[in-house]
Amino acid sequence: MDECMKTGVPCTFALIIPAAGSGTRMGAERPKPFLEIAGKTILEHTVSRFLPFSGLKRVVIATSGPWVGFTSDLFKGSEVEDILTVVEGGQERRDSVGLALEKTDAGHDLIAVHDAVRPLVTETEISDSLEMARKHGAALPGIECRDTLKLVGKNGIVEKTPDRSRFRLALTPQVFRRELLVRAFEQSRRQSVSDDASMVENLGEPVMIVKGSETNIKITWPSDLILAEKLMNEHGLLPGRKEIGKQIEE
């Protein structure tokens, strides 16, 4: 069995990427994952972050119906093609992840769910999340809150100022033992959740936090696209530049 972590611990994992959002806040004609940075779609850049891990055995992308064929064609002839499955996503993010989860199998020890528009996730975040999920069942990267938090009630009145030292901003990938994530989906079909880890939390199972990177931004607004290209250039993550541990191939 191949390793899925840089520590060499043997395991395999499947990568699920929900990419069915409309991207209306970006104001573009196409969904955000298919906007380009330096001649490649954001989605291609995002998938490439996971390719150094030999334990990656399947990539399942859930996208909106009109973009299913485009997504399949996007990766033809690439090193991802043989392990790629593209499915039509659902109305909500959790629906898309659930449909993608059905395309994985028990041969995948772990499932990593990663936002399509986080192309700057670091190798360390991926490795640490995989390792922690292997040990404890579920894990995700998070970053500390820099600003003071206010709990606001009706009429905009501040009710409480929580201790921000205990809060973390949740990033992706969120990684789970496969059987745990399957059980979470089965028992939370009618629950409204903000992310996949919430379903596991609702089971009473522990979800571990690893140190996230401030550069692991989610591209949401036009200014984020400019920032992402700048950061990718600075970190050598664009085509023709040296990536962390490897060279991105055209």
XYZ file of N, CA and C in Angstrom:
750
model
N 0.854 -1.195 0.000
C 0.000 0.000 0.000
C 0.887 1.242 0.000
N 0.546 2.202 -0.813
C 1.351 3.398 -0.926
C 1.198 4.299 0.288
N 2.155 5.199 0.441
C 2.052 6.177 1.516
C 1.152 7.317 1.068
N 0.426 7.925 2.000
C -0.357 9.109 1.662
C 0.155 10.320 2.415
N 1.126 10.102 3.303
C 1.719 11.206 4.030
C 3.221 11.201 3.828
N 3.817 12.343 3.943
C 5.248 12.449 3.750
C 6.022 11.700 4.831
N 5.335 11.350 5.926
C 5.993 10.578 6.979
C 6.162 9.120 6.573
N 5.518 8.728 5.475
C 5.669 7.363 4.985
C 4.696 6.383 5.587
N 3.714 6.870 6.375
C 2.723 5.971 6.961
C 1.832 5.431 5.844
N 1.695 4.102 5.727
C 0.924 3.550 4.619
C -0.576 3.773 4.772
N -1.188 4.382 3.773
C -2.633 4.520 3.695
C -2.967 5.126 2.340
N -4.224 5.055 1.977
C -4.652 5.658 0.720
C -5.772 6.651 1.008
N -5.949 7.595 0.113
C -7.035 8.543 0.315
C -7.631 8.966 -1.016
N -8.910 9.354 -0.940
C -9.613 9.919 -2.081
C -9.818 11.404 -1.819
N -9.711 12.187 -2.864
C -9.898 13.634 -2.772
C -11.250 13.999 -3.383
N -12.091 14.664 -2.604
C -13.378 15.156 -3.091
C -13.308 16.675 -3.209
N -13.663 17.188 -4.366
C -13.658 18.629 -4.581
C -15.048 19.083 -5.026
N -15.803 19.733 -4.136
C -17.085 20.296 -4.550
C -16.835 21.559 -5.378
N -17.332 21.570 -6.606
C -17.079 22.688 -7.516
C -18.355 23.047 -8.270
N -19.472 23.051 -7.556
C -20.759 23.285 -8.211
C -21.313 24.676 -7.943
N -20.539 25.524 -7.263
C -21.031 26.864 -6.950
C -21.142 27.735 -8.186
N -22.016 28.739 -8.111
C -22.253 29.610 -9.266
C -21.232 30.738 -9.373
N -20.674 31.147 -8.235
C -19.669 32.207 -8.268
C -20.253 33.579 -8.571
N -21.492 33.839 -8.140
C -22.133 35.112 -8.444
C -21.398 36.300 -7.827
N -20.777 36.094 -6.677
C -20.069 37.196 -6.030
C -18.830 37.622 -6.809
N -18.334 36.717 -7.658
C -17.177 37.053 -8.478
C -17.589 37.901 -9.674
N -18.865 37.833 -10.048
C -19.341 38.620 -11.171
C -18.792 38.166 -12.507
N -18.434 36.872 -12.612
C -17.859 36.344 -13.844
C -18.891 35.527 -14.610
N -18.605 35.271 -15.887
C -19.520 34.519 -16.730
C -19.450 33.023 -16.463
N -18.378 32.572 -15.846
C -18.224 31.153 -15.556
C -17.995 30.967 -14.063
N -18.273 29.773 -13.536
C -18.053 29.514 -12.107
C -16.595 29.742 -11.717
N -16.396 30.101 -10.471
C -15.050 30.443 -9.990
C -13.993 29.377 -10.260
N -14.277 28.071 -10.066
C -13.223 27.078 -10.283
C -12.649 27.078 -11.700
N -13.407 27.641 -12.652
C -12.982 27.593 -14.043
C -12.412 28.911 -14.545
N -12.275 29.878 -13.643
C -11.514 31.078 -13.976
C -10.042 30.700 -14.027
N -9.255 31.468 -14.774
C -7.863 31.089 -15.001
C -6.872 31.983 -14.267
N -5.811 31.362 -13.856
C -4.638 32.051 -13.328
C -3.448 31.538 -14.122
N -2.781 32.425 -14.826
C -1.602 32.070 -15.625
C -1.879 30.924 -16.593
N -3.035 30.966 -17.248
C -3.332 29.998 -18.293
C -3.894 28.669 -17.835
N -4.086 28.498 -16.530
C -4.688 27.277 -16.002
C -5.869 27.644 -15.115
N -6.865 26.789 -15.104
C -8.017 27.071 -14.249
C -7.619 26.950 -12.779
N -8.374 27.645 -11.942
C -8.144 27.535 -10.501
C -8.272 26.081 -10.076
N -9.229 25.378 -10.649
C -9.434 23.968 -10.307
C -8.196 23.132 -10.601
N -7.547 23.357 -11.731
C -6.331 22.615 -12.064
C -5.227 22.905 -11.066
N -5.069 24.173 -10.709
C -4.058 24.535 -9.716
C -4.341 23.837 -8.385
N -5.616 23.816 -8.001
C -6.004 23.212 -6.727
C -5.704 21.721 -6.703
N -6.100 21.010 -7.746
C -5.840 19.568 -7.812
C -4.339 19.288 -7.759
N -3.557 20.129 -8.400
C -2.105 19.887 -8.466
C -1.432 19.918 -7.103
N -2.049 20.584 -6.133
C -1.462 20.642 -4.786
C -1.406 19.265 -4.131
N -2.279 18.353 -4.561
C -2.370 17.037 -3.931
C -1.569 15.966 -4.670
N -1.045 16.289 -5.832
C -0.387 15.279 -6.658
C 0.926 14.736 -6.086
N 1.657 15.480 -5.252
C 2.874 14.898 -4.688
C 2.639 13.715 -3.749
N 1.397 13.478 -3.340
C 1.107 12.428 -2.370
C 0.744 11.135 -3.090
N 1.598 10.141 -2.961
C 1.411 8.889 -3.703
C 0.213 8.093 -3.214
N -0.299 8.397 -2.016
C -1.472 7.698 -1.509
C -2.775 8.164 -2.132
N -2.711 9.209 -2.960
C -3.910 9.705 -3.628
C -4.340 8.712 -4.698
N -5.490 8.084 -4.522
C -5.939 7.026 -5.427
C -7.189 7.395 -6.214
N -7.878 8.445 -5.808
C -9.049 8.858 -6.579
C -9.312 10.341 -6.358
N -9.729 11.012 -7.420
C -10.157 12.408 -7.342
C -11.585 12.457 -7.862
N -12.505 12.943 -7.033
C -13.906 13.053 -7.438
C -14.291 14.532 -7.382
N -14.651 15.072 -8.526
C -15.054 16.472 -8.621
C -16.553 16.526 -8.862
N -17.265 17.252 -8.013
C -18.710 17.428 -8.165
C -18.958 18.841 -8.670
N -19.510 18.939 -9.865
C -19.741 20.254 -10.457
C -21.151 20.336 -11.018
N -21.550 21.519 -11.440
C -22.897 21.695 -11.980
C -23.011 21.026 -13.345
N -24.228 20.624 -13.688
C -24.463 19.844 -14.904
C -23.796 20.354 -16.161
N -23.913 21.654 -16.481
C -23.327 22.159 -17.720
C -21.805 22.073 -17.776
N -21.169 21.863 -16.625
C -19.712 21.870 -16.569
C -19.100 20.490 -16.360
N -19.931 19.457 -16.328
C -19.414 18.099 -16.122
C -18.487 17.691 -17.264
N -18.947 17.837 -18.500
C -18.127 17.473 -19.650
C -16.880 18.322 -19.754
N -17.007 19.613 -19.492
C -15.855 20.519 -19.540
C -14.792 20.075 -18.539
N -15.240 19.702 -17.349
C -14.290 19.292 -16.302
C -13.559 18.017 -16.693
N -14.279 17.055 -17.252
C -13.639 15.814 -17.703
C -12.601 16.104 -18.778
N -12.967 16.958 -19.723
C -12.042 17.304 -20.810
C -10.821 18.059 -20.299
N -11.016 18.830 -19.238
C -9.945 19.651 -18.689
C -8.749 18.821 -18.257
N -9.016 17.602 -17.779
C -7.938 16.773 -17.238
C -7.532 15.627 -18.169
N -8.063 15.615 -19.390
C -7.665 14.576 -20.338
C -6.194 14.707 -20.677
N -5.495 13.569 -20.645
C -4.073 13.573 -20.941
C -3.196 13.974 -19.775
N -3.806 14.300 -18.630
C -3.025 14.672 -17.450
C -2.811 13.454 -16.570
N -1.977 13.608 -15.554
C -1.709 12.494 -14.644
C -2.899 12.197 -13.736
N -3.910 13.050 -13.783
C -5.098 12.850 -12.965
C -6.143 12.013 -13.692
N -6.085 11.961 -15.011
C -7.160 11.381 -15.816
C -7.564 9.983 -15.374
N -6.616 9.127 -15.090
C -6.918 7.728 -14.779
C -7.596 7.533 -13.429
N -7.487 8.517 -12.539
C -8.093 8.368 -11.214
C -9.238 9.353 -11.006
N -9.645 10.032 -12.088
C -10.646 11.092 -11.974
C -12.062 10.584 -12.243
N -12.995 11.034 -11.404
C -14.424 10.846 -11.639
C -15.089 12.203 -11.490
N -15.930 12.567 -12.454
C -16.660 13.826 -12.386
C -18.145 13.516 -12.261
N -18.799 14.102 -11.262
C -20.222 13.872 -11.047
C -20.950 15.197 -11.034
N -22.243 15.133 -11.315
C -23.063 16.334 -11.208
C -23.396 16.556 -9.743
N -23.118 17.758 -9.257
C -23.338 18.064 -7.853
C -24.789 18.326 -7.530
N -25.056 18.565 -6.258
C -26.410 18.817 -5.796
C -26.666 20.289 -5.575
N -27.807 20.576 -4.944
C -28.214 21.959 -4.721
C -27.328 22.636 -3.683
N -26.968 21.918 -2.642
C -26.125 22.448 -1.578
C -24.770 21.751 -1.591
N -23.802 22.371 -0.911
C -22.462 21.796 -0.844
C -22.490 20.383 -0.281
N -23.240 20.190 0.806
C -23.273 18.871 1.432
C -23.849 17.824 0.486
N -24.791 18.240 -0.384
C -25.351 17.311 -1.364
C -24.274 16.888 -2.367
N -23.467 17.857 -2.805
C -22.402 17.565 -3.761
C -21.362 16.629 -3.161
N -20.985 16.894 -1.909
C -20.001 16.042 -1.246
C -20.568 14.636 -1.062
N -21.848 14.548 -0.714
C -22.469 13.237 -0.536
C -22.494 12.431 -1.820
N -22.800 13.070 -2.937
C -22.801 12.388 -4.230
C -21.399 11.942 -4.620
N -20.415 12.777 -4.323
C -19.031 12.410 -4.614
C -18.557 11.273 -3.727
N -18.990 11.277 -2.474
C -18.601 10.231 -1.531
C -19.046 8.859 -2.013
N -20.176 8.807 -2.711
C -20.675 7.545 -3.236
C -19.743 6.947 -4.295
N -18.882 7.759 -4.869
C -17.944 7.290 -5.893
C -16.612 6.829 -5.306
N -16.484 6.878 -3.981
C -15.309 6.322 -3.316
C -15.666 4.937 -2.806
N -14.685 4.211 -2.292
C -14.980 2.871 -1.785
C -14.148 2.568 -0.556
N -14.382 1.414 0.019
C -13.729 1.033 1.275
C -12.221 0.897 1.135
N -11.737 0.850 -0.087
C -10.295 0.780 -0.293
C -9.579 2.083 -0.011
N -10.339 3.145 0.177
C -9.752 4.434 0.524
C -9.835 4.620 2.037
N -8.689 4.643 2.681
C -8.673 4.780 4.136
C -9.244 6.117 4.585
N -8.876 7.171 3.864
C -9.267 8.524 4.244
C -9.956 9.232 3.083
N -10.779 10.210 3.428
C -11.408 11.081 2.447
C -11.005 12.514 2.773
N -10.430 13.206 1.804
C -10.083 14.614 1.967
C -11.059 15.447 1.144
N -11.758 16.376 1.796
C -12.697 17.262 1.106
C -12.060 18.646 1.069
N -11.888 19.158 -0.149
C -11.164 20.430 -0.287
C -11.911 21.376 -1.212
N -11.969 22.638 -0.831
C -12.623 23.654 -1.654
C -11.921 23.791 -3.000
N -12.710 23.863 -4.060
C -12.146 23.977 -5.410
C -11.349 25.256 -5.594
N -11.689 26.287 -4.826
C -11.054 27.591 -5.032
C -10.083 27.933 -3.900
N -9.402 26.913 -3.401
C -8.281 27.127 -2.470
C -7.012 26.555 -3.118
N -6.468 27.229 -4.126
C -5.307 26.702 -4.850
C -3.978 26.907 -4.146
N -4.003 27.535 -2.967
C -2.756 27.813 -2.256
C -2.586 26.973 -0.999
N -3.356 25.911 -0.879
C -3.174 25.009 0.253
C -1.753 24.469 0.231
N -1.129 24.377 1.390
C 0.270 23.956 1.441
C 0.400 22.447 1.625
N 1.545 21.950 1.249
C 1.836 20.530 1.418
C 1.778 20.139 2.893
N 2.219 21.043 3.759
C 2.200 20.764 5.197
C 0.775 20.654 5.723
N -0.108 21.542 5.274
C -1.506 21.468 5.706
C -2.137 20.146 5.292
N -1.857 19.726 4.068
C -2.409 18.459 3.587
C -1.852 17.294 4.397
N -0.529 17.258 4.534
C 0.128 16.161 5.231
C -0.308 16.077 6.689
N -0.340 17.227 7.371
C -0.711 17.238 8.785
C -2.166 16.827 8.986
N -3.051 17.260 8.072
C -4.464 16.909 8.183
C -4.668 15.416 7.957
N -3.969 14.856 6.965
C -4.039 13.420 6.711
C -3.543 12.627 7.914
N -2.415 13.041 8.435
C -1.814 12.325 9.563
C -2.715 12.369 10.794
N -3.266 13.546 11.096
C -4.106 13.683 12.287
C -5.417 12.915 12.127
N -5.971 12.919 10.912
C -7.206 12.164 10.669
C -6.953 10.667 10.764
N -5.799 10.228 10.313
C -5.462 8.800 10.418
C -5.418 8.382 11.877
N -4.915 9.250 12.735
C -4.773 8.922 14.150
C -6.084 9.070 14.929
N -6.843 10.119 14.609
C -7.983 10.473 15.455
C -9.338 10.391 14.766
N -9.373 10.231 13.450
C -10.639 10.091 12.747
C -11.030 11.260 11.877
N -10.736 12.480 12.319
C -11.110 13.664 11.555
C -10.191 14.827 11.911
N -9.862 15.639 10.912
C -8.969 16.768 11.158
C -9.115 17.802 10.050
N -8.771 19.032 10.378
C -8.765 20.112 9.396
C -7.809 21.203 9.838
N -7.285 21.980 8.892
C -6.424 23.098 9.270
C -7.260 24.294 9.707
N -6.723 25.050 10.646
C -7.404 26.253 11.108
C -6.390 27.323 11.464
N -6.825 28.566 11.399
C -5.936 29.672 11.759
C -6.568 30.484 12.885
N -5.732 31.125 13.681
C -6.200 31.905 14.809
C -6.938 33.155 14.340
N -7.874 33.604 15.152
C -8.608 34.839 14.855
C -7.760 36.034 15.283
N -7.531 36.928 14.362
C -6.721 38.107 14.678
C -7.526 39.195 15.373
N -8.775 39.315 15.001
C -9.599 40.418 15.486
C -10.482 39.991 16.658
N -10.929 40.969 17.412
C -11.841 40.721 18.520
C -13.192 40.264 17.973
N -13.769 39.253 18.618
C -15.059 38.725 18.201
C -16.176 39.312 19.065
N -17.300 39.607 18.436
C -18.475 40.099 19.146
C -19.675 39.211 18.820
N -20.364 38.739 19.853
C -21.618 38.014 19.667
C -22.737 39.040 19.665
N -23.432 39.146 18.522
C -24.416 40.208 18.345
C -25.824 39.627 18.343
N -26.710 40.251 19.098
C -28.094 39.811 19.165
C -29.007 40.670 18.325
N -30.262 40.752 18.727
C -31.234 41.539 17.988
C -30.887 43.023 18.031
N -31.272 43.709 16.968
C -31.070 45.161 16.864
C -29.598 45.565 16.888
N -28.715 44.598 16.590
C -27.297 44.917 16.511
C -26.641 45.168 17.846
N -27.245 44.694 18.914
C -26.693 44.915 20.260
C -25.703 43.807 20.590
N -24.507 44.190 21.035
C -23.482 43.226 21.425
C -23.891 42.538 22.720
N -23.922 41.206 22.678
C -24.298 40.440 23.861
C -23.094 39.933 24.633
N -22.003 39.671 23.898
C -20.848 39.062 24.563
C -19.602 39.249 23.706
N -18.452 39.310 24.356
C -17.170 39.335 23.669
C -16.422 38.051 24.026
N -16.496 37.021 23.157
C -15.869 35.732 23.474
C -14.346 35.829 23.505
N -13.750 34.867 24.166
C -12.295 34.759 24.193
C -11.827 34.226 22.846
N -11.237 35.089 22.021
C -10.868 34.694 20.659
C -9.762 33.650 20.622
N -9.023 33.487 21.718
C -7.918 32.526 21.724
C -8.405 31.091 21.543
N -9.680 30.860 21.814
C -10.234 29.509 21.684
C -10.874 29.270 20.315
N -10.920 30.298 19.470
C -11.568 30.179 18.175
C -10.545 29.978 17.062
N -10.958 29.239 16.047
C -10.135 29.060 14.854
C -11.010 29.244 13.619
N -10.440 29.820 12.576
C -11.120 29.924 11.294
C -10.857 28.635 10.527
N -11.916 27.939 10.161
C -11.778 26.620 9.530
C -11.413 26.748 8.059
N -10.389 25.996 7.652
C -9.942 25.942 6.270
C -10.201 24.533 5.735
N -9.727 24.261 4.551
C -9.732 22.891 4.016
C -8.323 22.578 3.526
N -7.970 21.277 3.421
C -8.841 20.110 3.364
C -9.340 19.666 4.746
N -10.589 19.205 4.760
C -11.122 18.529 5.925
C -11.026 17.035 5.624
N -10.334 16.311 6.500
C -9.995 14.914 6.225
C -10.653 14.004 7.261
N -11.166 12.859 6.782
C -11.905 11.942 7.647
C -11.569 10.498 7.299
N -11.621 9.637 8.314
C -11.670 8.218 7.996
C -12.950 7.991 7.213
N -12.859 7.204 6.180
C -14.004 7.084 5.273
C -15.257 6.590 5.983
N -15.116 5.557 6.816
C -16.297 5.005 7.467
C -16.950 6.018 8.392
N -16.161 6.924 8.962
C -16.704 7.956 9.843
C -17.516 8.977 9.047
N -16.993 9.392 7.898
C -17.707 10.365 7.080
C -18.998 9.763 6.512
N -18.947 8.501 6.101
C -20.147 7.825 5.601
C -21.213 7.788 6.694
N -20.812 7.448 7.899
C -21.765 7.387 9.016
C -22.332 8.769 9.320
N -21.487 9.797 9.224
C -21.956 11.159 9.478
C -23.011 11.578 8.465
N -22.812 11.224 7.191
C -23.792 11.557 6.172
C -25.092 10.787 6.388
N -24.976 9.533 6.755
C -26.175 8.709 6.949
C -27.043 9.219 8.088
N -26.419 9.814 9.103
C -27.161 10.234 10.287
C -27.484 11.727 10.309
N -27.176 12.427 9.231
C -27.418 13.873 9.245
C -28.072 14.359 7.956
N -28.927 13.529 7.388
C -29.533 13.858 6.098
C -30.393 15.112 6.159
N -31.014 15.378 7.288
C -31.904 16.535 7.394
C -31.280 17.683 8.177
N -30.039 17.536 8.574
C -29.389 18.582 9.350
C -28.836 19.667 8.438
N -28.929 20.901 8.899
C -28.316 22.015 8.184
C -26.940 22.260 8.804
N -25.895 22.062 8.007
C -24.533 22.189 8.528
C -23.742 23.154 7.662
N -22.734 23.786 8.257
C -21.936 24.770 7.528
C -20.719 24.153 6.853
N -20.298 22.996 7.343
C -19.185 22.301 6.685
C -19.281 20.813 7.004
N -18.403 20.026 6.389
C -18.461 18.575 6.549
C -18.084 18.147 7.961
N -17.130 18.856 8.555
C -16.699 18.510 9.907
C -17.827 18.655 10.909
N -18.762 19.556 10.651
C -19.880 19.755 11.575
C -20.702 18.488 11.749
N -20.841 17.725 10.676
C -21.618 16.484 10.752
C -20.931 15.467 11.657
N -19.609 15.432 11.593
C -18.849 14.527 12.452
C -18.926 14.996 13.898
N -18.856 16.305 14.099
C -18.993 16.864 15.441
C -20.351 16.489 16.038
N -21.395 16.516 15.197
C -22.747 16.194 15.669
C -22.890 14.732 16.099
N -21.963 13.878 15.649
C -21.952 12.486 16.083
C -21.307 12.338 17.457
N -20.682 13.409 17.923
C -19.946 13.340 19.178
C -18.528 12.835 19.010
N -18.062 12.780 17.746
C -16.711 12.309 17.468
C -15.734 13.495 17.459
N -14.487 13.274 17.877
C -13.517 14.376 17.910
C -13.071 14.800 16.517
N -12.932 16.099 16.354
C -12.361 16.675 15.131
C -11.155 17.495 15.556
N -9.991 17.126 15.046
C -8.749 17.767 15.464
C -8.406 18.947 14.546
N -7.752 19.940 15.122
C -7.293 21.105 14.354
C -5.777 21.053 14.215
N -5.289 21.247 13.000
C -3.859 21.395 12.768
C -3.603 22.834 12.346
N -2.363 23.238 12.382
C -2.026 24.624 12.060
C -2.238 24.891 10.575
N -3.062 25.897 10.279
C -3.311 26.272 8.901
C -2.408 27.399 8.456
N -2.459 27.693 7.173
C -1.640 28.750 6.586
C -2.498 29.960 6.248
N -1.980 31.151 6.540
C -2.689 32.384 6.217
C -2.858 32.558 4.711
N -2.001 31.899 3.933
C -2.081 32.041 2.473
C -3.093 31.091 1.839
N -3.665 30.189 2.635
C -4.640 29.229 2.115
C -5.997 29.918 1.976
N -6.038 30.889 1.081
C -7.240 31.714 0.936
C -8.271 31.044 0.039
N -9.530 31.403 0.260
C -10.617 30.942 -0.592
C -10.972 32.069 -1.556
N -10.839 31.814 -2.835
C -11.088 32.848 -3.831
C -12.597 33.073 -3.946
N -13.029 34.256 -3.533
C -14.452 34.588 -3.502
C -14.757 35.856 -4.296
N -13.921 36.862 -4.114
C -14.121 38.155 -4.752
C -13.058 38.391 -5.824
N -13.307 39.330 -6.760
C -12.297 39.631 -7.789
C -10.932 39.977 -7.217
N -10.901 40.671 -6.084
C -9.619 41.020 -5.467
C -8.869 39.781 -4.994
N -9.608 38.715 -4.633
C -8.971 37.469 -4.204
C -8.211 36.819 -5.361
N -8.753 36.960 -6.561
C -8.113 36.385 -7.738
C -6.765 37.045 -7.979
N -6.713 38.345 -7.820
C -5.459 39.092 -7.989
C -4.467 38.689 -6.901
N -4.947 38.601 -5.665
C -4.081 38.214 -4.550
C -3.548 36.799 -4.732
N -4.416 35.877 -5.173
C -3.999 34.487 -5.362
C -2.883 34.379 -6.392
N -3.017 35.104 -7.504
C -1.961 35.051 -8.529
C -0.657 35.604 -7.982
N -0.750 36.676 -7.200
C 0.450 37.269 -6.603
C 1.115 36.284 -5.647
N 0.334 35.636 -4.797
C 0.887 34.692 -3.827
C 1.454 33.453 -4.519
N 0.751 32.970 -5.543
C 1.233 31.799 -6.267
C 2.549 32.096 -6.961
N 2.690 33.302 -7.462
C 3.938 33.702 -8.106
C 5.066 33.793 -7.082
N 4.765 34.371 -5.920
C 5.773 34.523 -4.870
C 6.239 33.177 -4.339
N 5.325 32.209 -4.290
C 5.648 30.891 -3.735
C 6.080 29.882 -4.800
N 6.260 30.344 -6.037
C 6.734 29.460 -7.095
C 5.745 28.387 -7.473
N 4.451 28.712 -7.454
C 3.424 27.711 -7.731
C 2.803 27.857 -9.114
N 3.349 28.724 -9.923
C 2.828 28.900 -11.277
C 3.628 28.065 -12.261
N 3.043 27.727 -13.419
C 3.760 26.927 -14.420
C 5.108 27.545 -14.754
N 6.113 26.676 -14.808
C 7.454 27.151 -15.104
C 8.235 27.545 -13.878
N 7.558 27.558 -12.721
C 8.212 27.869 -11.454
C 8.349 26.596 -10.638
N 9.224 26.613 -9.660
C 9.420 25.434 -8.831
C 8.374 25.384 -7.732
N 7.607 24.324 -7.713
C 6.595 24.118 -6.682
C 7.274 23.540 -5.433
N 6.526 23.507 -4.324
C 7.056 22.894 -3.112
C 7.318 21.425 -3.393
N 8.548 21.051 -3.494
C 8.913 19.655 -3.623
C 8.856 19.107 -5.034
N 8.355 19.867 -6.000
C 8.267 19.325 -7.351
C 8.075 20.448 -8.353
N 8.162 20.117 -9.617
C 7.938 21.089 -10.668
C 6.568 20.844 -11.274
N 5.760 21.890 -11.389
C 4.474 21.738 -12.062
C 4.737 21.537 -13.524
N 4.144 20.500 -14.067
C 4.316 20.205 -15.484
C 3.195 20.833 -16.283
N 3.537 21.330 -17.433
C 2.529 21.908 -18.316
C 1.568 20.814 -18.769
